[in-house]
mmCIF file of C-alpha atoms in Angstrom:
data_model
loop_
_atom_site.group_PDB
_atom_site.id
_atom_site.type_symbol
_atom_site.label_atom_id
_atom_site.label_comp_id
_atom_site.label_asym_id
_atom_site.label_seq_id
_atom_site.Cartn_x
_atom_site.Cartn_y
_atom_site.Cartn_z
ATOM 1 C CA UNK A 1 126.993 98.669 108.129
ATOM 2 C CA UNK A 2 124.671 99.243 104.737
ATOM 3 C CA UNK A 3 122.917 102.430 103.645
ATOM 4 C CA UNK A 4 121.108 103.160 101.174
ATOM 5 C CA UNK A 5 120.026 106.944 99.654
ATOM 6 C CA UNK A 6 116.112 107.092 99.877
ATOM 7 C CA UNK A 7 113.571 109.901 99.147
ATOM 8 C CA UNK A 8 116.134 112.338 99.429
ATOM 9 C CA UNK A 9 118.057 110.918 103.156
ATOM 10 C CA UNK A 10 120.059 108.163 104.375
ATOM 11 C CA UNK A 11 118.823 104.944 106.231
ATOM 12 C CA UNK A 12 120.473 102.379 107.704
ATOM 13 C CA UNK A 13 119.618 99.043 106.567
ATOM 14 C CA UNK A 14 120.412 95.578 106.924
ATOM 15 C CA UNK A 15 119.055 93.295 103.806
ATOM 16 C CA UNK A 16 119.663 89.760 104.049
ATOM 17 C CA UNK A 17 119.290 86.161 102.532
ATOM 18 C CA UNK A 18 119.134 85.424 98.173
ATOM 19 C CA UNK A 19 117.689 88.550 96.251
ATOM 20 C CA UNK A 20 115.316 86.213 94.247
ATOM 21 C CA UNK A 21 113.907 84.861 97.678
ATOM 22 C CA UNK A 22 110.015 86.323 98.954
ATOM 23 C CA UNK A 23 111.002 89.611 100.626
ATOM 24 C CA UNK A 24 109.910 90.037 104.101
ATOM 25 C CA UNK A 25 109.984 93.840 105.473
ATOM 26 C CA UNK A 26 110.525 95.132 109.346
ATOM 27 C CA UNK A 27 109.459 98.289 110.588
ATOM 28 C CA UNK A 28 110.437 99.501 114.499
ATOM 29 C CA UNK A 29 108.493 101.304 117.002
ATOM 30 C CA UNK A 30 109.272 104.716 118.240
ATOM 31 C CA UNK A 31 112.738 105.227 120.518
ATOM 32 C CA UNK A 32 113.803 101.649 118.942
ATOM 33 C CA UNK A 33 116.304 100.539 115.664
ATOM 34 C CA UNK A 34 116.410 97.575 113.916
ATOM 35 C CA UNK A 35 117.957 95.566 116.281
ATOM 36 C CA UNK A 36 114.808 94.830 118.197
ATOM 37 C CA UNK A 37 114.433 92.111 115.393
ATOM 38 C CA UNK A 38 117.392 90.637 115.885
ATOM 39 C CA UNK A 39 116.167 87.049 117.275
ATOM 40 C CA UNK A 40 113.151 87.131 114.624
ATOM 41 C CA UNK A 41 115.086 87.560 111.483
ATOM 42 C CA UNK A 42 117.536 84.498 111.802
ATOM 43 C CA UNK A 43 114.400 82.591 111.750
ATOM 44 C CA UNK A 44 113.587 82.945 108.119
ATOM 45 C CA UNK A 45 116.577 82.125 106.277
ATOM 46 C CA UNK A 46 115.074 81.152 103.297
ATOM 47 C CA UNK A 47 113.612 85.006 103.358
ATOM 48 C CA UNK A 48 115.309 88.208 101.691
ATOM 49 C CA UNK A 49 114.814 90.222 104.849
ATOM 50 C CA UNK A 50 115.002 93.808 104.736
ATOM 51 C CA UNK A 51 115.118 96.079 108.535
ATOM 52 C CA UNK A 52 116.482 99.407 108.709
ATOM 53 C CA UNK A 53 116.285 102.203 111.013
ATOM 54 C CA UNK A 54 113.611 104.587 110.764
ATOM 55 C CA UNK A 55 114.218 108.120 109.900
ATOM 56 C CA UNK A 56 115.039 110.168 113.129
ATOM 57 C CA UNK A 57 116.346 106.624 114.676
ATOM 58 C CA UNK A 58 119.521 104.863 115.423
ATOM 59 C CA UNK A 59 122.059 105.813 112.587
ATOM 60 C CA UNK A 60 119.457 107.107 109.972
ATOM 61 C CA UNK A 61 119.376 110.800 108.878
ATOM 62 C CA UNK A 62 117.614 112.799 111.805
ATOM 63 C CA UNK A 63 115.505 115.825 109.861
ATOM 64 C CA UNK A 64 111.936 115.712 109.201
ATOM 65 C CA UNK A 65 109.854 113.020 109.562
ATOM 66 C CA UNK A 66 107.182 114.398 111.598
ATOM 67 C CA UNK A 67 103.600 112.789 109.364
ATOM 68 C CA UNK A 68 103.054 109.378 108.816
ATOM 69 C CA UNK A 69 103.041 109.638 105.131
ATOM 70 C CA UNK A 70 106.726 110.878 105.087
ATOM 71 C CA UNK A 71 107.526 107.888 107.094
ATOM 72 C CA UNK A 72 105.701 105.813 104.060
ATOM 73 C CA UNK A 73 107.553 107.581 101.773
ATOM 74 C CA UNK A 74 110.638 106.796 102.871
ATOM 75 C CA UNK A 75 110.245 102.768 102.804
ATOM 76 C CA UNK A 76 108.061 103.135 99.110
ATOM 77 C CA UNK A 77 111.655 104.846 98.148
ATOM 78 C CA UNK A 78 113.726 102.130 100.001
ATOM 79 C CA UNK A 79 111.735 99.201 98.495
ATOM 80 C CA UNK A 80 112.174 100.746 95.178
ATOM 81 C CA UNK A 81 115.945 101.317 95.984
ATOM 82 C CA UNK A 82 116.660 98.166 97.217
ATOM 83 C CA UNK A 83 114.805 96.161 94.134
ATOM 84 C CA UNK A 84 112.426 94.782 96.335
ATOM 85 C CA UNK A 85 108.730 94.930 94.199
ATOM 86 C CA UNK A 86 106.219 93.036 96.310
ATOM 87 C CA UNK A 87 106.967 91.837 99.935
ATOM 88 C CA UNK A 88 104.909 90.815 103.584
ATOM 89 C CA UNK A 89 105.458 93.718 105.479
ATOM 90 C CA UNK A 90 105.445 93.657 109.274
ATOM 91 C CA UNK A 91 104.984 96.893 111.134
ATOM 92 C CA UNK A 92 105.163 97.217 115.368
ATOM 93 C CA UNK A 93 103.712 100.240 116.750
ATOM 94 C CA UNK A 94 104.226 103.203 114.674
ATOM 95 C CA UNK A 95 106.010 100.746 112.583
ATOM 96 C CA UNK A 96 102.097 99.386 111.464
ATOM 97 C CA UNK A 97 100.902 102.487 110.981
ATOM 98 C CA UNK A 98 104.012 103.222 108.441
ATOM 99 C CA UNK A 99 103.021 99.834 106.919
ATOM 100 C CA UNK A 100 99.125 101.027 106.626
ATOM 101 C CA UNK A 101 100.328 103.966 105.512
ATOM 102 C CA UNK A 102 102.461 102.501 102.650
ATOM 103 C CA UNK A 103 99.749 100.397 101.234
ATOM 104 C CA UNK A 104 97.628 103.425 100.854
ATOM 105 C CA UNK A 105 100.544 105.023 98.663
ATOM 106 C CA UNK A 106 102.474 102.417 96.877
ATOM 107 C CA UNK A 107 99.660 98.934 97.617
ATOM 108 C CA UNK A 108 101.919 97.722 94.713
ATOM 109 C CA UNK A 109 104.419 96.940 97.344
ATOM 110 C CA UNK A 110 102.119 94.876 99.820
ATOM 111 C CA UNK A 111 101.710 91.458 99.236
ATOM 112 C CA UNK A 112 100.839 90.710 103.080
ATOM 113 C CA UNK A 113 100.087 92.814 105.871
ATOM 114 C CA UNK A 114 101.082 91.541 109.595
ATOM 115 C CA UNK A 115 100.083 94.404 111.883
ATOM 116 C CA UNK A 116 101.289 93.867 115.477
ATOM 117 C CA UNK A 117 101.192 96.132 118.509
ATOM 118 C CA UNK A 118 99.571 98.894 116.765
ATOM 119 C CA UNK A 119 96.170 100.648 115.675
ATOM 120 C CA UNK A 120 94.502 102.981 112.846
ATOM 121 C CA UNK A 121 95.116 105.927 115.417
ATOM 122 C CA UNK A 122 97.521 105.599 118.701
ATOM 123 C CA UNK A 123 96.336 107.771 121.868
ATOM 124 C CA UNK A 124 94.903 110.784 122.307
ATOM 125 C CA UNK A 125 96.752 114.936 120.640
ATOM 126 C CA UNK A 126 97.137 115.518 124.187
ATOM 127 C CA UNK A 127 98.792 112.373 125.851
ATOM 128 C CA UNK A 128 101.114 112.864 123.000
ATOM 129 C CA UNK A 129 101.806 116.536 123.366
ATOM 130 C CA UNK A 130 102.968 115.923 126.595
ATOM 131 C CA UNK A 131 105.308 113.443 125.790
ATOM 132 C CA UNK A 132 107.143 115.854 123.371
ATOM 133 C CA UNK A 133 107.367 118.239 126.010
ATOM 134 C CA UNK A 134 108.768 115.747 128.787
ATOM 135 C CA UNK A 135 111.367 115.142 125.954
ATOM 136 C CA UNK A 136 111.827 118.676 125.175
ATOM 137 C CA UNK A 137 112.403 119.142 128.987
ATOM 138 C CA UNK A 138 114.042 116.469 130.210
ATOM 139 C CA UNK A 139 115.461 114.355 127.181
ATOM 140 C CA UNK A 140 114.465 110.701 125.652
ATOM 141 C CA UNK A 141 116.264 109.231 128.906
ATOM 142 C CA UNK A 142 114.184 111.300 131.263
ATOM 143 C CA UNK A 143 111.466 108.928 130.026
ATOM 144 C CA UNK A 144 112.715 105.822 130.223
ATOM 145 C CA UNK A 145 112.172 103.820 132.929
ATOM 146 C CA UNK A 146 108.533 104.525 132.492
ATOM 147 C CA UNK A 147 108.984 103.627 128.728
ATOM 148 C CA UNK A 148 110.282 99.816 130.022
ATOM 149 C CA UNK A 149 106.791 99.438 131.931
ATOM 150 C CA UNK A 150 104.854 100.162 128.515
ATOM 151 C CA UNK A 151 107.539 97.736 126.532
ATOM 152 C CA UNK A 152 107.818 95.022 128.740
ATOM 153 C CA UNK A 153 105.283 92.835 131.031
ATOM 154 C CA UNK A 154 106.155 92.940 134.751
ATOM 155 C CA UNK A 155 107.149 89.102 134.603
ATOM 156 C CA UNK A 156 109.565 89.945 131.211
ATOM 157 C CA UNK A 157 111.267 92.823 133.150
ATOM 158 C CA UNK A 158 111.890 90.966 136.313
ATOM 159 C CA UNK A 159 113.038 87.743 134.567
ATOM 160 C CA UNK A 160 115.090 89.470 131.850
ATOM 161 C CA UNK A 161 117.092 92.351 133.912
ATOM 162 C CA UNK A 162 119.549 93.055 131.202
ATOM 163 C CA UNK A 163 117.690 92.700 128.388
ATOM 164 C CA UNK A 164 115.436 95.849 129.905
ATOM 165 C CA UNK A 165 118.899 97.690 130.745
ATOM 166 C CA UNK A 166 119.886 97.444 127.005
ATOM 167 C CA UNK A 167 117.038 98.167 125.530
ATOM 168 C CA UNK A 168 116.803 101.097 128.072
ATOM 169 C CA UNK A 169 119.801 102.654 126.694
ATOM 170 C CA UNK A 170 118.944 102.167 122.729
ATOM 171 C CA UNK A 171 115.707 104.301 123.734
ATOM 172 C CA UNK A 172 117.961 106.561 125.703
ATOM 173 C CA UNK A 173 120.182 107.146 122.909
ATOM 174 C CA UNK A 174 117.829 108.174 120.437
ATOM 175 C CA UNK A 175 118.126 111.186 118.928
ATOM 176 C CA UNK A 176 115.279 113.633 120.675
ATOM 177 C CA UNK A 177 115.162 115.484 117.149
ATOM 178 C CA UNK A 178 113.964 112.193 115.633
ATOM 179 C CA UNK A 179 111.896 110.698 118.841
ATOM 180 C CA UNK A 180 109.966 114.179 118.899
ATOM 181 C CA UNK A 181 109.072 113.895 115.507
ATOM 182 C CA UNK A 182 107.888 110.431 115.574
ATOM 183 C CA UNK A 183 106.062 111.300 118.502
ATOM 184 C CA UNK A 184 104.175 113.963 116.480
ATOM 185 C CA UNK A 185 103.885 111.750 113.575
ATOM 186 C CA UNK A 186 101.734 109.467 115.936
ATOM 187 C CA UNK A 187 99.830 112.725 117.528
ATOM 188 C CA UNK A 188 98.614 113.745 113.990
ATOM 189 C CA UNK A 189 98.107 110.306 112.169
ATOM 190 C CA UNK A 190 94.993 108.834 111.671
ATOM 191 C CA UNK A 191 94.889 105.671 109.205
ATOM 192 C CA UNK A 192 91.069 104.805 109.736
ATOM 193 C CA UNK A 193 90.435 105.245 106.159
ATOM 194 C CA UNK A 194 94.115 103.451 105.089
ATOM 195 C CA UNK A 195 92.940 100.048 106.966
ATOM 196 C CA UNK A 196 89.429 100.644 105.577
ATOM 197 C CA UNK A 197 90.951 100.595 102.144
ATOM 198 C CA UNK A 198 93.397 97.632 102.614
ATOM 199 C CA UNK A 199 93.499 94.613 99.869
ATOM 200 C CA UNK A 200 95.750 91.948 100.803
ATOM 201 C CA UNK A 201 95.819 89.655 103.596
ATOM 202 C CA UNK A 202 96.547 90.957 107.339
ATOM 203 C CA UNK A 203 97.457 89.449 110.272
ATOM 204 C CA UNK A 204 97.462 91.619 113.657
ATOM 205 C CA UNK A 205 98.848 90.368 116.612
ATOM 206 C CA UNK A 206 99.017 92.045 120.169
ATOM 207 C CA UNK A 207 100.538 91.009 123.233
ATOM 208 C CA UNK A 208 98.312 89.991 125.964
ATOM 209 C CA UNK A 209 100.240 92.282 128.783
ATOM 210 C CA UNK A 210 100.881 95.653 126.306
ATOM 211 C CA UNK A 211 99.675 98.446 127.979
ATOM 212 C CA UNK A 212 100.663 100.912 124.940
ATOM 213 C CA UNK A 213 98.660 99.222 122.263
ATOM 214 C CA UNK A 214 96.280 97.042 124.597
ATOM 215 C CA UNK A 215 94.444 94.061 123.023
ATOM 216 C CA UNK A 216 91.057 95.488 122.508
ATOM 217 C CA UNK A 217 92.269 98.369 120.719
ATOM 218 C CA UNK A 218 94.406 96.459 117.706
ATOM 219 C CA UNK A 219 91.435 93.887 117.788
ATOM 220 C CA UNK A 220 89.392 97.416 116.613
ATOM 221 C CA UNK A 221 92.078 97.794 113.850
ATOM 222 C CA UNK A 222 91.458 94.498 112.939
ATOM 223 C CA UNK A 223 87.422 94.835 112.574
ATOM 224 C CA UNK A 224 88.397 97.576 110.324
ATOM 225 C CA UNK A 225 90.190 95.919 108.102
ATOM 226 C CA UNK A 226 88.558 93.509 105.102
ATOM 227 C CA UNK A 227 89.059 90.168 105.960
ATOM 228 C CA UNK A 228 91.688 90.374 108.394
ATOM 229 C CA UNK A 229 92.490 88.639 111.224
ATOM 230 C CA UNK A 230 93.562 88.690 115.248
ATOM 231 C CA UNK A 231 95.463 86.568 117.446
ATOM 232 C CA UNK A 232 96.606 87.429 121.247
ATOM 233 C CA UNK A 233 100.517 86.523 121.780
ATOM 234 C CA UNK A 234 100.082 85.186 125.402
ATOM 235 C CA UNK A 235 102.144 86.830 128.622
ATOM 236 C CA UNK A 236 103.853 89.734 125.939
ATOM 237 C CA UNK A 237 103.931 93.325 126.236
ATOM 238 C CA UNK A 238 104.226 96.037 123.583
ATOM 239 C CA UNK A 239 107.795 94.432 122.002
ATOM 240 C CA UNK A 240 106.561 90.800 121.115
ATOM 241 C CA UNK A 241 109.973 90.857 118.681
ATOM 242 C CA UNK A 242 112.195 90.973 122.226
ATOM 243 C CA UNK A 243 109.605 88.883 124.388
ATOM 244 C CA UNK A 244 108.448 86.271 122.454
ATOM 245 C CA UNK A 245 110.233 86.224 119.173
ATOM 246 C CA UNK A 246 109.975 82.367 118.626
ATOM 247 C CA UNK A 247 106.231 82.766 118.833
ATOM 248 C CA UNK A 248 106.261 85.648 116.812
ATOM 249 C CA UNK A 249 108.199 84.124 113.953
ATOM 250 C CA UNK A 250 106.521 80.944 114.209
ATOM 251 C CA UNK A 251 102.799 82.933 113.777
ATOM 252 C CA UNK A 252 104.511 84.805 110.641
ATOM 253 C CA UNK A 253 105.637 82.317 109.005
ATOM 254 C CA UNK A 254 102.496 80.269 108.977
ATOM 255 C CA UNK A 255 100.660 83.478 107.998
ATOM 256 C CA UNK A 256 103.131 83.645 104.784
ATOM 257 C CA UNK A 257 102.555 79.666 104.333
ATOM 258 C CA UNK A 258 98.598 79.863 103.960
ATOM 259 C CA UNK A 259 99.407 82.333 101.310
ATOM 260 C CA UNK A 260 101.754 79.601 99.399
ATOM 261 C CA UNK A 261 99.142 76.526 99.871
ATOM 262 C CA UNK A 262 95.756 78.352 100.097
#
């Protein structure tokens, strides 16, 4: 296990492959750690690749993180910890809106943008409210099972039993301090003017079965963004990194590549 001390708390990282190589950054959706990338990141080994867990998540420090920008914060501090002074960043879910949010505070950092599963602003104050009070209530495990039907397409779930039941349990096991507060950080964030405002080449991808994120909405982020582009990731749902991580990797890397040869 690594950890590194950033803006002022302790995340768990993983940071692999030569220092001097183009940095590649991973940043999880809510109720999830950094093992969700775990059959994309052995596919760029010629990568320094950089995941950690989220503050509130897996073994991270749980306190505070309820905005957006405090989210940001915390990966400007542990690319600046880590030595790491330009990389692509890839953001799922809240993860994207972390990555939106960093380029508006430290674009510095951003070489590439690849923006997948997410949008400018996610749901509605209220949908959100309630969530925090089903997990105030009940727990993160109380909302589960109805979690797996927003991360997974029906065909994924019924092929891939066990690979649901584990992924079950890491959302399960989250702590409800730090779920809560993600879940807020989502109810208040807003990064219409963030993707307005971004400079560097983005990719966003959605998967064609995500009912969390759904296709026409990160298509929207996409309009919003200069220059940026969309592509569907066929037969997915909202964790593309579990369903179809070959894809996925494969539609990175040739988004880094144009970057090298354009």
């Amino acid at each position: 296990m690594d950890a590194v001390k950033a803006n002022g708390i302790v995340l768990h990282v993983e940071d692999r492959g030569p220092r001097d190589a183009p940095a590649l950054v991973f940043i999880n959706s809510v109720g999830t750690d950094f093992r969700i990338w775990d059959a994309v990141v052995p596919q760029f080994p010629h990568h320094r690749t950089l995941r950690y867990d989220k503050r509130g998540h897996g073994l991270s420090t749980s306190a505070g993180g309820d905005s957006i920008d405090a989210h940001a914060a915390d990966l400007a501090a542990l690319l600046d910890a880590s030595g790491i002074r330009r990389a692509t960043v890839v953001g799922l879910s809240i993860g994207g809106m972390i990555a939106l949010g960093l380029t508006r505070l430290r674009p510095d950092l951003v070489g590439r943008l690849v923006l997948c599963d997410t949008a400018h602003k996610i749901g509605t104050a209220e949908a959100w409210q309630a969530r925090i009070a089903g997990v105030e209530a009940g727990g993160v495990g109380s909302i589960a099972e109805a979690t797996m039907e927003r991360w997974f397409s029906a065909e994924f779930r019924a092929r891939q039993p066990e690979l649901v039941a584990i992924a079950r349990n890491m959302l399960s096991r989250t702590p409800a301090d730090g779920y809560i507060r993600a879940c807020a950080a989502l109810r208040d964030g807003d990064l219409t003017a963030a993707a307005q405002g971004v400079a560097v080449p983005t990719l966003c991808l959605c998967g064609t079965e995500d009912i969390a994120t759904r296709p026409e909405l990160v298509r929207s982020l996409a309009a919003l963004i200069p220059g940026a582009r969309y592509q569907d990731i066929p037969g997915a749902g909202h964790l593309p990194c579990v369903e179809a991580p070959e894809l996925l990797a494969r539609l990175i890397r040739d988004f880094i590549e144009e970057g090298r040869h354009g």
